[in-house]
Amino acid sequence: MPQAAWYTWFVRILLASTNKGKIDELRRILGEHGLEVAGLAGGMLTEEIETGSTFEENALLKARYYHSLTGRMVIADDSGLEVDALGGRPGIHSARYGGPAASDADRIMKLLDEMKDVTPERRGARFVCAAAVVWGGGERVFVEEARGHIIQAPRGREGFGYDPVFYYPPLGRTFAELSGEEKSAVSHRGLAFHRLAGWLKRSGLLDTIGPSDRINNPASGTSASS
């Protein structure tokens, strides 16, 4: 008897980001919900759009801007690290901490230098993520956080940004020592975008996505037909 493959719909959604680490992470997170993420082209920037004073405002500003350009549903996030001993810095400036040309390693070095005299009990910090979605009929934003503390030297090779110095006590490792699956289950970005994706699926908005934004993907497994 011939075998017929089952097919499942994947929906492609535009992510207002050029950050490769973030795009890869969100492809993994949202792929669990049948959503495929397409990041911005390399020449398209978001920094000049981020004029808000909160993570929520910046996430919505980016999503609104690229929705207005494309007419498509757009998702965006604004996220960062808030350190207790630094009064919440670097906060919304996390990506630009140390200057516009600074690398992840440069930003980590600047952070650790600022905290070199901070005692262990005062090294508490949190990662915050605001995940926004904007479409033709409205917008929503979901905010989540992950609490931990800043260690004195980087550990781990996974993740990106400040992950190597952000120690997460419930798992006893830094975010850079977690696998992608482990991190997405507990991280600020994972929690926020799992909520966003769940809401999108319940809302019925994905049912209105056009054919050009649907991707046919063969599911695992086959079925016998007579």
Coordinates of C-alpha atoms in Angstrom, one line a residue:
M1 CA 0.0 0.0 0.0
P2 CA 1.4 3.5 -0.9
Q3 CA 2.6 5.7 1.9
A4 CA 1.3 9.3 2.1
A5 CA 3.2 11.8 4.2
W6 CA 1.3 13.9 6.7
Y7 CA 1.9 17.7 6.3
T8 CA 1.8 20.4 8.9
W9 CA 1.6 24.2 8.3
F10 CA 4.4 26.4 9.5
V11 CA 3.8 30.2 9.6
R12 CA 6.6 32.6 8.8
I13 CA 6.7 35.7 10.9
L14 CA 9.0 38.7 10.5
L15 CA 11.3 39.4 13.5
A16 CA 12.5 42.9 13.8
S17 CA 16.1 42.0 14.6
T18 CA 19.5 41.5 12.9
N19 CA 21.1 39.9 16.0
K20 CA 22.1 36.4 14.9
G21 CA 22.1 35.0 18.4
K22 CA 18.6 36.3 19.1
I23 CA 17.3 35.1 15.7
D24 CA 18.7 31.6 16.2
E25 CA 17.2 31.5 19.7
L26 CA 13.8 32.6 18.6
R27 CA 13.8 30.2 15.7
R28 CA 14.2 27.4 18.2
I29 CA 11.6 28.7 20.7
L30 CA 8.9 29.6 18.2
G31 CA 9.6 26.6 16.0
E32 CA 8.1 24.5 18.9
H33 CA 4.8 26.4 18.1
G34 CA 4.8 25.9 14.3
L35 CA 6.2 29.4 13.7
E36 CA 9.2 30.1 11.5
V37 CA 11.2 33.3 12.1
A38 CA 12.6 35.5 9.4
G39 CA 15.1 38.2 10.6
L40 CA 15.8 41.5 9.0
A41 CA 18.3 41.9 6.2
G42 CA 21.7 43.0 7.4
G43 CA 21.3 46.6 6.3
M44 CA 18.1 47.1 8.2
L45 CA 18.8 48.5 11.7
T46 CA 16.8 48.9 14.8
E47 CA 18.9 51.0 17.2
E48 CA 17.7 54.4 16.0
I49 CA 14.1 53.2 16.5
E50 CA 14.7 52.4 20.1
T51 CA 13.8 55.8 21.6
G52 CA 11.5 54.5 24.4
S53 CA 12.3 54.6 28.1
T54 CA 11.2 51.0 28.8
F55 CA 11.7 47.5 27.3
E56 CA 8.0 47.5 26.5
E57 CA 8.1 50.8 24.6
N58 CA 11.2 49.8 22.5
A59 CA 9.8 46.4 21.6
L60 CA 6.6 48.0 20.4
L61 CA 8.4 50.8 18.5
K62 CA 10.4 48.3 16.5
A63 CA 7.4 46.0 15.7
R64 CA 5.2 49.0 14.7
Y65 CA 7.9 50.4 12.5
Y66 CA 8.5 47.3 10.5
H67 CA 4.8 46.5 10.3
S68 CA 4.3 50.0 8.8
L69 CA 7.0 49.2 6.2
T70 CA 5.9 45.7 5.3
G71 CA 2.2 45.4 6.1
R72 CA 3.0 42.0 7.7
M73 CA 2.6 40.8 11.2
V74 CA 5.9 41.6 13.0
I75 CA 7.3 40.4 16.3
A76 CA 10.1 42.2 18.2
D77 CA 11.7 42.1 21.5
D78 CA 13.7 44.4 23.7
S79 CA 15.6 42.8 26.4
G80 CA 18.5 43.5 28.7
L81 CA 20.3 43.0 32.0
E82 CA 19.5 44.9 35.1
V83 CA 22.1 44.7 37.9
D84 CA 21.0 45.6 41.4
A85 CA 24.3 47.0 42.5
L86 CA 24.4 49.3 39.4
G87 CA 21.0 50.7 40.0
G88 CA 19.4 48.7 37.2
R89 CA 22.1 49.4 34.6
P90 CA 22.8 48.6 31.8
G91 CA 19.0 48.0 31.4
I92 CA 17.6 49.2 28.1
H93 CA 21.1 50.2 27.0
S94 CA 22.5 46.7 27.4
A95 CA 23.2 46.2 23.7
R96 CA 25.1 49.5 23.5
Y97 CA 26.9 49.2 26.9
G98 CA 30.5 50.0 26.3
G99 CA 29.9 51.9 23.0
P100 CA 28.4 51.1 19.6
A101 CA 31.4 49.1 18.4
A102 CA 31.7 47.0 21.5
S103 CA 31.6 43.2 21.2
D104 CA 29.8 40.9 23.7
A105 CA 33.2 40.2 25.3
D106 CA 33.9 44.0 25.6
R107 CA 30.5 44.6 27.3
I108 CA 31.2 41.7 29.7
M109 CA 34.6 43.1 30.6
K110 CA 33.1 46.6 31.2
L111 CA 30.4 45.1 33.4
L112 CA 32.9 43.0 35.5
D113 CA 35.2 46.0 35.8
E114 CA 32.4 48.1 37.2
M115 CA 31.5 45.3 39.6
K116 CA 35.0 44.4 40.7
D117 CA 34.5 45.7 44.3
V118 CA 30.9 44.5 44.6
T119 CA 30.5 41.8 47.3
P120 CA 28.8 38.5 46.4
E121 CA 25.6 39.2 48.3
R122 CA 25.1 42.4 46.3
R123 CA 25.6 40.9 42.8
G124 CA 21.9 40.1 42.2
A125 CA 20.6 40.8 38.6
R126 CA 17.8 40.0 36.3
F127 CA 17.3 39.6 32.6
V128 CA 14.1 41.2 31.3
C129 CA 12.4 40.6 28.0
A130 CA 9.5 42.4 26.4
A131 CA 8.1 40.4 23.5
A132 CA 5.8 42.4 21.2
V133 CA 3.6 41.5 18.2
V134 CA 1.9 44.1 15.9
W135 CA -0.6 43.2 13.1
G136 CA -3.1 45.0 11.1
G137 CA -5.7 45.1 13.8
G138 CA -3.7 45.7 17.0
E139 CA -0.7 45.0 19.2
R140 CA 0.2 43.0 22.3
V141 CA 3.3 42.9 24.5
F142 CA 4.4 40.2 27.0
V143 CA 7.0 40.8 29.7
E144 CA 9.0 38.1 31.6
E145 CA 12.2 38.0 33.6
A146 CA 14.8 35.6 34.9
R147 CA 16.6 36.3 38.2
G148 CA 20.2 35.3 39.0
H149 CA 23.5 37.0 39.9
I150 CA 26.6 38.1 38.2
I151 CA 29.7 35.9 38.7
Q152 CA 33.3 37.2 38.6
A153 CA 34.5 35.5 35.4
P154 CA 32.7 34.2 32.3
R155 CA 31.7 30.5 32.2
G156 CA 30.3 28.5 29.3
R157 CA 30.3 28.7 25.5
E158 CA 26.6 28.7 24.6
G159 CA 24.2 31.6 24.2
F160 CA 25.3 35.2 23.6
G161 CA 25.4 38.6 25.2
Y162 CA 25.9 38.5 29.0
D163 CA 25.0 34.8 29.3
P164 CA 28.5 33.7 30.4
V165 CA 28.4 35.8 33.6
F166 CA 24.7 35.4 34.4
Y167 CA 24.5 32.6 37.0
Y168 CA 21.0 30.9 37.3
P169 CA 20.7 29.4 40.8
P170 CA 17.9 26.9 40.1
L171 CA 20.1 25.0 37.6
G172 CA 23.4 25.8 39.2
R173 CA 25.0 27.1 35.9
T174 CA 25.3 30.2 33.9
F175 CA 23.1 30.7 30.9
A176 CA 26.1 30.1 28.7
E177 CA 26.4 26.6 30.2
L178 CA 22.9 25.6 29.4
S179 CA 21.8 23.9 26.2
G180 CA 19.5 25.8 23.9
E181 CA 16.5 23.8 25.1
E182 CA 17.4 24.2 28.8
K183 CA 17.8 28.0 28.3
S184 CA 14.6 28.5 26.4
A185 CA 12.6 26.8 29.1
V186 CA 13.7 29.2 31.9
S187 CA 15.1 32.4 30.2
H188 CA 13.4 35.7 30.1
R189 CA 13.1 35.5 26.3
G190 CA 11.9 31.9 26.3
L191 CA 9.2 32.6 28.8
A192 CA 8.0 35.8 27.0
F193 CA 7.9 34.3 23.5
H194 CA 6.3 31.0 24.6
R195 CA 3.5 33.2 26.1
L196 CA 3.3 35.3 22.9
A197 CA 3.2 32.2 20.7
G198 CA 0.6 30.6 22.8
W199 CA -1.6 33.7 22.7
L200 CA -1.2 34.0 18.9
K201 CA -2.4 30.4 18.4
R202 CA -5.4 30.9 20.7
S203 CA -6.3 34.3 19.1
G204 CA -7.0 33.0 15.7
L205 CA -4.8 35.6 14.1
L206 CA -2.6 32.9 12.5
D207 CA -5.6 31.6 10.6
T208 CA -5.6 34.9 8.6
I209 CA -2.0 34.7 7.4
G210 CA -1.7 34.7 3.6
P211 CA -0.6 31.8 1.5
S212 CA 2.8 33.4 0.9
D213 CA 3.5 33.2 4.7
R214 CA 2.6 29.5 5.0
I215 CA 5.3 26.8 4.5
N216 CA 4.5 23.2 3.8
N217 CA 6.6 21.0 6.0
P218 CA 6.4 17.2 6.0
A219 CA 5.7 16.0 9.5
S220 CA 7.5 13.0 11.0
G221 CA 5.7 9.8 10.4
T222 CA 3.6 8.4 7.6
S223 CA 0.1 7.0 7.2
A224 CA -1.1 4.0 5.0
S225 CA -3.7 4.8 2.5
S226 CA -5.8 2.3 0.5

